[in-house]
Short mmCIF file of C-alpha atoms in Angstrom, two decimals:
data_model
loop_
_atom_site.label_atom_id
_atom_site.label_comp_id
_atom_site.label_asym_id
_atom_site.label_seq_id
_atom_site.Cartn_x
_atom_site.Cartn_y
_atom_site.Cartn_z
CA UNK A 1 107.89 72.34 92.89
CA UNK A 2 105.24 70.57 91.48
CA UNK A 3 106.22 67.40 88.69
CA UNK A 4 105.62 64.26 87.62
CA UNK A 5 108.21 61.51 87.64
CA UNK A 6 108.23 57.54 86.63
CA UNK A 7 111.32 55.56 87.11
CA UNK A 8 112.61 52.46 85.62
CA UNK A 9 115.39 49.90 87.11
CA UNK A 10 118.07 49.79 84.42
CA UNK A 11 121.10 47.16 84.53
CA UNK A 12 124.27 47.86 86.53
CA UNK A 13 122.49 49.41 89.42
CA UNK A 14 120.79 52.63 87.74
CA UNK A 15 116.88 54.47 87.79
CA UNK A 16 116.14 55.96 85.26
CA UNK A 17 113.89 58.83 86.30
CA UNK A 18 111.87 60.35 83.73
CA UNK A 19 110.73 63.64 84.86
CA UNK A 20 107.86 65.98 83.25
CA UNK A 21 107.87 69.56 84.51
CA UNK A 22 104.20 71.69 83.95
CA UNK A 23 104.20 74.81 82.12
CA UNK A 24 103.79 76.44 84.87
CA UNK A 25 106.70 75.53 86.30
CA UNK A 26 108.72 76.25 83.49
CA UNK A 27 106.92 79.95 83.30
CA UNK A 28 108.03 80.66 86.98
CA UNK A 29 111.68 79.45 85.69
CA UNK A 30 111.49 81.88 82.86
CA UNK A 31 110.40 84.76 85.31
CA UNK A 32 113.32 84.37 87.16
CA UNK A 33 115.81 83.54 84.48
CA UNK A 34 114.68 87.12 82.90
CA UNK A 35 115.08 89.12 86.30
CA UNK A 36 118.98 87.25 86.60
CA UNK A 37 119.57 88.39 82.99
CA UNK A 38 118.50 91.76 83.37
CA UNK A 39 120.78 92.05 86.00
CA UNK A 40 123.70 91.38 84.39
CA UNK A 41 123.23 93.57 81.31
CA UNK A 42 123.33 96.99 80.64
CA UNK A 43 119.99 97.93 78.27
CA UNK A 44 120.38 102.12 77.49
CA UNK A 45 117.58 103.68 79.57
CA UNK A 46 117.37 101.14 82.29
CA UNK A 47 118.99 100.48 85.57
CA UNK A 48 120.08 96.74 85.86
CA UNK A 49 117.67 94.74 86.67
CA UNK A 50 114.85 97.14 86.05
CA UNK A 51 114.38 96.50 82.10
CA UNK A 52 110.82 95.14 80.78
CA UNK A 53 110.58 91.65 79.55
CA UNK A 54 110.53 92.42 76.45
CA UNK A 55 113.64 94.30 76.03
CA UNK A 56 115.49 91.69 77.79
CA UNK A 57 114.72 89.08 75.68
CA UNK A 58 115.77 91.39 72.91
CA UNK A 59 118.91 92.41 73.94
CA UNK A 60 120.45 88.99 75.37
CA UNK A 61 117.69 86.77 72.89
CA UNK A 62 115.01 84.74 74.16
CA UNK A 63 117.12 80.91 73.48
CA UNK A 64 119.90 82.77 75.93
CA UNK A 65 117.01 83.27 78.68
CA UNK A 66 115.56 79.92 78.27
CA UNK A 67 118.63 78.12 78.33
CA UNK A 68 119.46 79.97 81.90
CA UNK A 69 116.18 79.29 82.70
CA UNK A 70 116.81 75.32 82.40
CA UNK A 71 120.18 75.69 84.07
CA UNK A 72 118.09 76.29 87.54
CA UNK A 73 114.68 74.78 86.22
CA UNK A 74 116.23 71.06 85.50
CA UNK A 75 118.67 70.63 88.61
CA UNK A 76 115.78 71.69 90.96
CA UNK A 77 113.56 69.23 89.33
CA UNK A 78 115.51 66.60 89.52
CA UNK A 79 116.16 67.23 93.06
CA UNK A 80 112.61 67.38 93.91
CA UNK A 81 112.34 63.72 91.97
CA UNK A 82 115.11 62.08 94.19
CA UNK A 83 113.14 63.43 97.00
CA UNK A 84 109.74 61.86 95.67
CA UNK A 85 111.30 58.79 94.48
CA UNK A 86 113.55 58.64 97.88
CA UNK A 87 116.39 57.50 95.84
CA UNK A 88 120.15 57.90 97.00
CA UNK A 89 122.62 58.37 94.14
CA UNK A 90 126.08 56.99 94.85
CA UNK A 91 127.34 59.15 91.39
CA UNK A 92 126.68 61.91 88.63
CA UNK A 93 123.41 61.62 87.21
CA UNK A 94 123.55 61.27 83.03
CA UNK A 95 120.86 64.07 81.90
CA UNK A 96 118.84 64.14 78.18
CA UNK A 97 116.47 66.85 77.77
CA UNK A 98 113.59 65.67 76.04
CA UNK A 99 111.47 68.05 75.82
CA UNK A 100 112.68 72.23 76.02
CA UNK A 101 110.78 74.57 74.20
CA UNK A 102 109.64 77.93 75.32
CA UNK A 103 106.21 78.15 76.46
CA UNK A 104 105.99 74.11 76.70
CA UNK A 105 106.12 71.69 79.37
CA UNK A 106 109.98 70.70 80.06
CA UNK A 107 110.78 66.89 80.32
CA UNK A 108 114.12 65.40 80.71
CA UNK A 109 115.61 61.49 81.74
CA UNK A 110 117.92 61.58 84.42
CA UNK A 111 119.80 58.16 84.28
CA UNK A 112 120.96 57.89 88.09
CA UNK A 113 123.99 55.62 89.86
CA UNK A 114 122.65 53.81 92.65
CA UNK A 115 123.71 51.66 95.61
CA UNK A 116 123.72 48.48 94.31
CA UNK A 117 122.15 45.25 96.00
CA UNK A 118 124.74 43.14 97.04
CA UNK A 119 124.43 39.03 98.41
CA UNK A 120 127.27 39.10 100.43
CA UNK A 121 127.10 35.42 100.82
CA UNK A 122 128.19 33.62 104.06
CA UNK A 123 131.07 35.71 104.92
CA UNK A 124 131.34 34.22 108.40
CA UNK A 125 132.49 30.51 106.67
CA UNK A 126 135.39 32.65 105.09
CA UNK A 127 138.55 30.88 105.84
CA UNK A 128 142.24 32.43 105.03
CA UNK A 129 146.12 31.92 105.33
CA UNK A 130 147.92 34.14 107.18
CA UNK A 131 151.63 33.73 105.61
CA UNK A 132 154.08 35.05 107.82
CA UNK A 133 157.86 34.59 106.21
CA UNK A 134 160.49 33.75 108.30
CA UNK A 135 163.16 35.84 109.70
CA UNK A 136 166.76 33.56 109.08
CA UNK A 137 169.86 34.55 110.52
CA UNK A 138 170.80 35.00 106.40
CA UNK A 139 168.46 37.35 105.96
CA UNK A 140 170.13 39.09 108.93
CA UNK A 141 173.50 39.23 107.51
CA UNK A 142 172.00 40.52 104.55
CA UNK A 143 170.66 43.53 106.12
CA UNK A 144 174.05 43.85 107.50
CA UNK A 145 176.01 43.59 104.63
CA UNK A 146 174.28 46.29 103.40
CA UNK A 147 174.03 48.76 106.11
CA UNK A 148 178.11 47.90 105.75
CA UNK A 149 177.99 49.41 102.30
CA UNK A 150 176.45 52.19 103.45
CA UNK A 151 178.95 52.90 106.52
CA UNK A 152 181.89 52.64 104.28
CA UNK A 153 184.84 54.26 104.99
CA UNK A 154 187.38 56.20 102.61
CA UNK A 155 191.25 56.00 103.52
CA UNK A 156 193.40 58.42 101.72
CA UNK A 157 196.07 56.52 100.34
CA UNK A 158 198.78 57.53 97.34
CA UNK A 159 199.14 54.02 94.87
CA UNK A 160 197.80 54.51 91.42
CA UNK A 161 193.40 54.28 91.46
CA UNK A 162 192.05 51.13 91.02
CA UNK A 163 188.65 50.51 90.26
CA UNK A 164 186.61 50.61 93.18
CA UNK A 165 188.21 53.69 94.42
CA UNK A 166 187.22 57.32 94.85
CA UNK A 167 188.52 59.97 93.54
CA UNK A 168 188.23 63.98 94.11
CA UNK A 169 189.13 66.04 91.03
CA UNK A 170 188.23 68.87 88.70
CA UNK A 171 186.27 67.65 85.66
CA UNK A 172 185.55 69.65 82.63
CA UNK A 173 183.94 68.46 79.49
CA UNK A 174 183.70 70.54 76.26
CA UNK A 175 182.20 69.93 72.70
CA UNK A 176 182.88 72.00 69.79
CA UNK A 177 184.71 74.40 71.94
CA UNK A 178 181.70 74.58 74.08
CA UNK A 179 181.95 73.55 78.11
CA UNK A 180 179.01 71.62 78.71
CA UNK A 181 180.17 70.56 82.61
CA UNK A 182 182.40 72.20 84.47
CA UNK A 183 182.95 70.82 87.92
CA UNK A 184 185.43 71.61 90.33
CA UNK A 185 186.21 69.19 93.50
CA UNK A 186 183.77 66.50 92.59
CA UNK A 187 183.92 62.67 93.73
CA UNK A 188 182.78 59.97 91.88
CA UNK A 189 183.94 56.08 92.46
CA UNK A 190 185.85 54.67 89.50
CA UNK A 191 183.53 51.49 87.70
CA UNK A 192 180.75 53.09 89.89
CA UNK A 193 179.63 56.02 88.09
CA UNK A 194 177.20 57.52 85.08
CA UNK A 195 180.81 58.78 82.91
CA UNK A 196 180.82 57.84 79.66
CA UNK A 197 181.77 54.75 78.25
CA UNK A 198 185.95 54.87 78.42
CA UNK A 199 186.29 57.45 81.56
CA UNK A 200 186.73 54.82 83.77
CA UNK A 201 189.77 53.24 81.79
CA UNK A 202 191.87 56.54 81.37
CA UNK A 203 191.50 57.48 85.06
CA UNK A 204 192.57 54.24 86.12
CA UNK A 205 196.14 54.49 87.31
CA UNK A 206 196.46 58.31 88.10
CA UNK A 207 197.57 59.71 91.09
CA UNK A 208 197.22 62.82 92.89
CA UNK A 209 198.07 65.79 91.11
CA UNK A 210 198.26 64.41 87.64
CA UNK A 211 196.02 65.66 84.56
CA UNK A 212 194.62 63.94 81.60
CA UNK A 213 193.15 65.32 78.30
CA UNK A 214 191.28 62.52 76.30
CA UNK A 215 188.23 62.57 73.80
CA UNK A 216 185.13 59.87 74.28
CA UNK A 217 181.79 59.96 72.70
CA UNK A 218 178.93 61.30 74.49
CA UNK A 219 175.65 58.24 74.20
CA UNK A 220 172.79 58.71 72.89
CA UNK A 221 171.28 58.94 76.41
CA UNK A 222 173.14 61.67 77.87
CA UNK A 223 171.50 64.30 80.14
CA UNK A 224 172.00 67.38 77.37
CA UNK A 225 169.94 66.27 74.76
CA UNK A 226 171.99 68.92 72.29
CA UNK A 227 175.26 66.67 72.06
CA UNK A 228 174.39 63.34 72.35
CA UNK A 229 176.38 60.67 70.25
CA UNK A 230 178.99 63.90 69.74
CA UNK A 231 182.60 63.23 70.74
CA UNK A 232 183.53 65.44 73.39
CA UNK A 233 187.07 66.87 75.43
CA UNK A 234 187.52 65.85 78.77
CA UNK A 235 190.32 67.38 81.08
CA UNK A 236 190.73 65.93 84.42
CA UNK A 237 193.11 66.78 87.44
CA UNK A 238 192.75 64.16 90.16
CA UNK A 239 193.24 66.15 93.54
CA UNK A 240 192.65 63.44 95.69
CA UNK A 241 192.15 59.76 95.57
CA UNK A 242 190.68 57.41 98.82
CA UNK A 243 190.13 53.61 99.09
CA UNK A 244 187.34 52.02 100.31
CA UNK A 245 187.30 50.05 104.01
CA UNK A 246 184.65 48.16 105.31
CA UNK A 247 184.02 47.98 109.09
CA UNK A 248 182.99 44.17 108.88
CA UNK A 249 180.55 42.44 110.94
CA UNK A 250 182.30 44.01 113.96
CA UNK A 251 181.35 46.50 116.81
CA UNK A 252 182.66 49.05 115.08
CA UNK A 253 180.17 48.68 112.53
CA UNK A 254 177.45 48.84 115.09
CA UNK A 255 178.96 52.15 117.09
CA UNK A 256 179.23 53.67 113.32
CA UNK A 257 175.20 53.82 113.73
CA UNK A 258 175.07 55.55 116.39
CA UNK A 259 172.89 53.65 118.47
CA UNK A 260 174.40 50.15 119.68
CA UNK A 261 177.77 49.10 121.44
CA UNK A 262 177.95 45.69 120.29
CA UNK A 263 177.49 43.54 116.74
CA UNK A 264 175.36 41.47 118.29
CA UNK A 265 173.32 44.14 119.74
CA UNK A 266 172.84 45.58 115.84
CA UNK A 267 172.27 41.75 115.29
CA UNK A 268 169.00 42.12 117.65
CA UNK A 269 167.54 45.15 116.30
CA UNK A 270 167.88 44.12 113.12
CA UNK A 271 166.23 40.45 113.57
CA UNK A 272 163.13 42.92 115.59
CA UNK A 273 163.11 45.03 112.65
CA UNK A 274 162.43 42.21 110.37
CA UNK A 275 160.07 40.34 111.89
CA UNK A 276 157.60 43.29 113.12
CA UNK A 277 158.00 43.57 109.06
CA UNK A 278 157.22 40.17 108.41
CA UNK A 279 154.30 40.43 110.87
CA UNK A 280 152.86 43.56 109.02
CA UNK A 281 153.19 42.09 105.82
CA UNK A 282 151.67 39.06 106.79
CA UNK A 283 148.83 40.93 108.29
CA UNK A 284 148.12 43.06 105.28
CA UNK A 285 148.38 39.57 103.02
CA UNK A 286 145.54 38.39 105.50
CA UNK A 287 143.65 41.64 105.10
CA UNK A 288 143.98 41.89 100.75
CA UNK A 289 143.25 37.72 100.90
CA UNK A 290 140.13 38.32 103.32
CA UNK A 291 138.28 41.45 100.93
CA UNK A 292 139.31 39.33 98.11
CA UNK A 293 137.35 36.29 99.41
CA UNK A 294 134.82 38.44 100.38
CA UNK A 295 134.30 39.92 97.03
CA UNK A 296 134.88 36.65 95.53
CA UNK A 297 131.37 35.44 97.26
CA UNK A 298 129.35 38.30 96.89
CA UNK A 299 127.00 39.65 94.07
CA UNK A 300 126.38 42.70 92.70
CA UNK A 301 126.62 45.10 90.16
CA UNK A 302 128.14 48.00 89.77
CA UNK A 303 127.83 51.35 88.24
CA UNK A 304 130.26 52.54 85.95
CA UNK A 305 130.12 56.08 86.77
CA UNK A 306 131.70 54.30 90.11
CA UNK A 307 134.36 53.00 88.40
CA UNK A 308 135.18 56.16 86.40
CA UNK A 309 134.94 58.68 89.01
CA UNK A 310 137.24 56.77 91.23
CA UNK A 311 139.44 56.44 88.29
CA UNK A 312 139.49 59.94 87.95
CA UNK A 313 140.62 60.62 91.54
CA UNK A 314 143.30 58.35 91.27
CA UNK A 315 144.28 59.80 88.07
CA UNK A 316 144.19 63.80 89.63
CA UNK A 317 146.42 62.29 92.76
CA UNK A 318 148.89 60.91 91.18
CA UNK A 319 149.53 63.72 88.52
CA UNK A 320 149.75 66.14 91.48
CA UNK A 321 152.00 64.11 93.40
CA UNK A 322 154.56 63.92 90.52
CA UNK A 323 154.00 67.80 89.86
CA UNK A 324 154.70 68.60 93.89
CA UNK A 325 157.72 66.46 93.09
CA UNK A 326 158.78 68.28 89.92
CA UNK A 327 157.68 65.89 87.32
CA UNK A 328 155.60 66.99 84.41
CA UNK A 329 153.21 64.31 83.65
CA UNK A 330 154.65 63.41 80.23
CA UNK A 331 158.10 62.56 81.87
CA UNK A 332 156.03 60.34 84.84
CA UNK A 333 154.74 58.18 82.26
CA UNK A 334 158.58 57.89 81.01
CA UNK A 335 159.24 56.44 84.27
CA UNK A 336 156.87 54.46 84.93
CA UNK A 337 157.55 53.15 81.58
CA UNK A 338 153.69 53.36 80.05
CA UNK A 339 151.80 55.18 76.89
CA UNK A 340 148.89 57.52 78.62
CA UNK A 341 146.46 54.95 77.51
CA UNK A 342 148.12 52.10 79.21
CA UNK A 343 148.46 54.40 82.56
CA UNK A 344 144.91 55.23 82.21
CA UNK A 345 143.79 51.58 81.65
CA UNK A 346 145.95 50.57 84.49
CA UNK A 347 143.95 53.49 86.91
CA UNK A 348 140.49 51.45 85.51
CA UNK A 349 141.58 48.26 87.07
CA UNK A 350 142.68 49.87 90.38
CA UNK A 351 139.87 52.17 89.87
CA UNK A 352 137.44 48.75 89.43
CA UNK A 353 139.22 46.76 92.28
CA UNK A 354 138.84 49.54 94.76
CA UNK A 355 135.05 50.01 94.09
CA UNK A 356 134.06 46.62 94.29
CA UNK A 357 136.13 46.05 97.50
CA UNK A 358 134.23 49.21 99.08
CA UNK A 359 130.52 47.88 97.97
CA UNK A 360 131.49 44.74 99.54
CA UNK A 361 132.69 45.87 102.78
CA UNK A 362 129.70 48.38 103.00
CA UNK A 363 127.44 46.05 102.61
CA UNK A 364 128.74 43.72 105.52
CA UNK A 365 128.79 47.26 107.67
CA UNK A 366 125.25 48.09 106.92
CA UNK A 367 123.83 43.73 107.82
CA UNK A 368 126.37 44.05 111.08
CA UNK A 369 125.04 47.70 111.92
CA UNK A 370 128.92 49.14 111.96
CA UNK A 371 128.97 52.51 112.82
CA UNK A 372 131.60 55.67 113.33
CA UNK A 373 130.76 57.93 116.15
CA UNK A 374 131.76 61.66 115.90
CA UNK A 375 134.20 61.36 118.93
CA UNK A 376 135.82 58.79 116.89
CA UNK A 377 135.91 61.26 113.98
CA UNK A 378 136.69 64.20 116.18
CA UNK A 379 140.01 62.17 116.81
CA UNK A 380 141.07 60.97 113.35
CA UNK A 381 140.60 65.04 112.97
CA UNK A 382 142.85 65.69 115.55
CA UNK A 383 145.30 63.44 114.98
CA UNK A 384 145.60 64.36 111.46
CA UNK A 385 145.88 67.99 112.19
CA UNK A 386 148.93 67.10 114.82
CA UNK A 387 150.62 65.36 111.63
CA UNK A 388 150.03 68.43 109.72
CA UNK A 389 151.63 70.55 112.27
CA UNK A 390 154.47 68.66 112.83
CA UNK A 391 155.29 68.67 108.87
CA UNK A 392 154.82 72.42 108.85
CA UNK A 393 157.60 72.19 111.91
CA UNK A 394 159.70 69.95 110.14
CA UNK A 395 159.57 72.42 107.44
CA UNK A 396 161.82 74.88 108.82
CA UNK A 397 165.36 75.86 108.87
CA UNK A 398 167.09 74.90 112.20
CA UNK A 399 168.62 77.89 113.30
CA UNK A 400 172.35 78.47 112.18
CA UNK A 401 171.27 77.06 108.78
CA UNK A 402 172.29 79.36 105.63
CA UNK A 403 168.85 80.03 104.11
CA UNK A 404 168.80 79.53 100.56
CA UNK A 405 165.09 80.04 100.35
CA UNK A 406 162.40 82.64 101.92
CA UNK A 407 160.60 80.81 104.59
CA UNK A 408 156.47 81.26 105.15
CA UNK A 409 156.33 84.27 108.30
CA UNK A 410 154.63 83.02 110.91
CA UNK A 411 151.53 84.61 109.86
CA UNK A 412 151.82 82.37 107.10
CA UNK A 413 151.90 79.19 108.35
CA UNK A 414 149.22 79.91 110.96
CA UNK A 415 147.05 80.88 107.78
CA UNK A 416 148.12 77.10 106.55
CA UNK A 417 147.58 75.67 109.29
CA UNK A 418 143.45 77.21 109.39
CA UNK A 419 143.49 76.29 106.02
CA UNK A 420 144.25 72.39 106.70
CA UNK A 421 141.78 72.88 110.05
CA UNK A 422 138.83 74.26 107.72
CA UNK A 423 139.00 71.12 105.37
CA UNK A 424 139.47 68.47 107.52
CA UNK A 425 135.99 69.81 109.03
CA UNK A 426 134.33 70.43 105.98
CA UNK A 427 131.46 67.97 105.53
CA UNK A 428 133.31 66.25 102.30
CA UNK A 429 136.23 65.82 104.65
CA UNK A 430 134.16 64.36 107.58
CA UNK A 431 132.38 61.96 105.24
CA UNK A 432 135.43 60.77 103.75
CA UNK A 433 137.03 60.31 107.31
CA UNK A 434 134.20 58.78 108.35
CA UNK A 435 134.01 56.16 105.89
CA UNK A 436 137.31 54.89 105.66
CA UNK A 437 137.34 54.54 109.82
CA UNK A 438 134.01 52.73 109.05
CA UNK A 439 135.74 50.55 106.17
CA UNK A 440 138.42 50.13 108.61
CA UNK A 441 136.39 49.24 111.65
CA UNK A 442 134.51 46.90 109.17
CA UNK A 443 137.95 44.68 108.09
CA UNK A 444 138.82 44.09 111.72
CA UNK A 445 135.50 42.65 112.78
CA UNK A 446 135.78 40.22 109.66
CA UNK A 447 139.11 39.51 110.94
CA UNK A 448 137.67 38.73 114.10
CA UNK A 449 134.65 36.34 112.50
CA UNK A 450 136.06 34.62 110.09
CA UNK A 451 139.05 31.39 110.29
CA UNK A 452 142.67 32.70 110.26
CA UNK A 453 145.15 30.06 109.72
CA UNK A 454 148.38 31.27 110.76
CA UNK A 455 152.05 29.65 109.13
CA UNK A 456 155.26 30.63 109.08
CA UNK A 457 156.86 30.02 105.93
CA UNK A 458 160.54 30.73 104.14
CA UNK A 459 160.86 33.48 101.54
CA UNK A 460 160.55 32.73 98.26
CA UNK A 461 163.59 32.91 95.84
CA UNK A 462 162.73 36.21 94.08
CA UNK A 463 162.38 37.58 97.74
CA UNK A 464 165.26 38.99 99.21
CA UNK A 465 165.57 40.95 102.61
CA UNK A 466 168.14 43.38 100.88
CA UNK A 467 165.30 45.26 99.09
CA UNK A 468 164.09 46.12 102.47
CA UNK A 469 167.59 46.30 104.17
CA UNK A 470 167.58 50.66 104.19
CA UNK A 471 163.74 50.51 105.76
CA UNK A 472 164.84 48.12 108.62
CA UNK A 473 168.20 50.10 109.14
CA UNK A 474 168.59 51.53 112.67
CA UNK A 475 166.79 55.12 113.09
CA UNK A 476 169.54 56.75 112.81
CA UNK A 477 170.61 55.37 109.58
CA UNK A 478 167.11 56.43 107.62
CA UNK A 479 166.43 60.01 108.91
#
């Protein structure tokens, strides 16, 4: 295709690419646009495809030809002017016709996102702490105390309930002669439990087999939104009532795991546990404090079609991660307790961070000529089609299970698992592979050039082993 093109270097890394396409150019467009539209149109007389010119462009209007004339004539031009210009868009070109008339030259700015230049600095003078916490024998019991909690035992006893205690009975609540629960053989733990305010006091002191009709009033938060703040009957039977006993820091506390004889071998694991933690924490401190330094000492623009695109994604990911969990977006944002506006602002920022961290990083790949061979990529492939398969595994009923749900036929998941095979070779799934393993292989070289300080230092107050206490558990306690 023959045009002329200028270009112009615009702030925030962007070309603007003016483009001027001849008449005859635009004629040859028109040609073609008329032979598409005859196609799809059924003119009395004429087999598709077959009417004049003329009657085309009466039947479907000349503006409707032109305009899917341009729809092929403008994104082939401004291919051909990346090619002339031998620029590289990292993003969405922003398009303004110019000029589009009929039987006129065409001419139309294309404002383009480009790599930006980046000064990277002296990234080899970089020096970071690496903070690695220490692992106290407090933190242990910690961990301990709370894999007790979760090991509890319940004794059937027959004194009055207490709070504290459990208690199996049937539980029906009614309003205006209405059951709104009706729940036979439940357990809940009395002072431990989402009841309304009051429940707790009335079933303290029964005992098995006794029954208790009481009204309390429903809050304003409760689950059915229909009789909240109403008063409502209760009737309770207690069937059953249990109190708790604690193992204690003994071995039968470890043998209730599963996996260890002794408390001091549950002692072990769990001081392991923590500090290959503490290790990978510190390590990904080291990593977040390196980029940051990095980016801290570098210059460059960037492109805010970057920034928005990548806010996008992040946006799209996590709405489909709270629909595959059942959560419309409007109850998400309830959750994570934000207005749509302040989520979306919130995705900017990450969106912002994550761009500039990339330019940085590729920049330091392209001076220090980092590369990703395909074997290396062949791998990541395989590997992540081996995770795939095991969660399609992982997936299915063990056998003896009652099936509450129609399983995928083997024909099925075979189809899945070619579907999941197909992508991760697509070419946008190779270059995205491809670039975080180059990203990645990029971090550890800086780790390996620039000054690591390593410390070991105590946990700060607000820092408390117990919010980790469940992901340290033995294996068998967090299947």
């Amino acid at each position: 295709m023959e045009i002329t093109v200028s270009s112009e270097t615009l702030e925030k890394s962007r070309v603007k690419l003016t483009v001027d396409v001849p008449l005859e150019e635009v004629e040859i467009a028109y040609k073609r646009a008329v032979r598409r539209v005859s196609d799809k149109v059924n003119i009395p007389g004429f087999r598709r495809g077959r009417a004049p010119q003329a009657l085309v462009e009466r039947h479907a209007g000349v503006e409707s030809v032109f305009r899917e004339a341009l729809d092929r004539l403008v994104p082939a031009a401004y291919a051909e002017a990346l090619k002339q210009t031998e620029i590289q868009p990292v993003g969405s070109p922003e398009l303004e016709l110019l000029q589009a008339e009929k039987d006129q030259a065409v001419s139309f700015a294309a404002t383009v996102p480009v790599k930006p230049e980046v000064d990277t600095g002296d990234y080899r003078a970089i020096q970071i702490t690496k903070e690695k916490r220490l692992v106290t024998d407090e933190d242990i019991e910690v961990v301990l105390q709370s894999l007790e909690q979760q090991l509890v035992q319940w004794d059937e006893m027959d004194r009055p309930v207490e709070v504290g205690d459990r208690v199996k009975l049937d539980l029906r609540i009614s309003v205006e002669g209405r059951i709104i629960t009706n729940t036979p053989g439940g357990n809940l733990i009395i002072g431990e439990n989402t009841m309304p305010e009051g429940f707790d006091e009335v079933a303290t002191g029964m005992v098995a087999g006794q029954e208790r009709s009481f009204i309390l009033l429903l809050p304003d938060d409760y689950a059915v939104e229909a009789v909240r703040g109403k008063s409502a009957d209760f009737e309770i039977k207690v069937l059953g009532t249990s109190q708790k006993r604690l193992l204690g820091m003994t071995d039968d506390l470890a043998k209730a795991t599963g996996d260890f004889e002794t408390i001091d071998d549950l002692r072990a694991d769990v001081r392991k546990r923590l500090e290959q933690r503490a290790e990978q924490d510190a390590d990904q401190q080291a990593e977040n404090a390196l980029v940051h330094e990095l980016v801290s000492g570098s210059t460059f623009e960037v492109p805010d079609v970057l920034i928005e695109e990548q806010a996008q994604r992040l946006e799209q990911r996590e709405a489909f991660e709270a629909a595959q969990r059942g959560i419309p977006k409007e109850y998400y944002l309830q959750m994570i307790n934000l207005s749509e506006e302040e989520w979306k602002q919130r995705l900017q920022e990450r969106a912002e961070g994550m761009v500039r961290n990339f330019i940085a990083l590729d920049a330091v790949a392209s001076q220090e000529e980092i590369a990703v061979p395909a074997e290396e990529i062949a791998r990541e492939i395989e590997q992540s089609m081996a995770n795939y398969r095991m969660q399609i595994a992982q997936q299915e009923q063990p056998a003896g299970m009652i099936v509450t749900e129609k399983q995928p036929s083997k024909d099925q998941v075979q189809a899945q698992l070619q579907q999941m095979e197909q992508y991760l070779n697509s070419d946008a799934s190779r270059t995205n592979i491809a670039m975080n393993l180059r990203m990645r292989k990029t971090i550890d070289f800086l780790k390996e050039t620039v000054t690591i300080e390593e410390v070991t230092v105590e946990a700060k107050a607000e820092e408390s082993p117990a919010e980790e206490a469940s992901a340290e558990a033995p294996a068998s306690q967090t299947t």
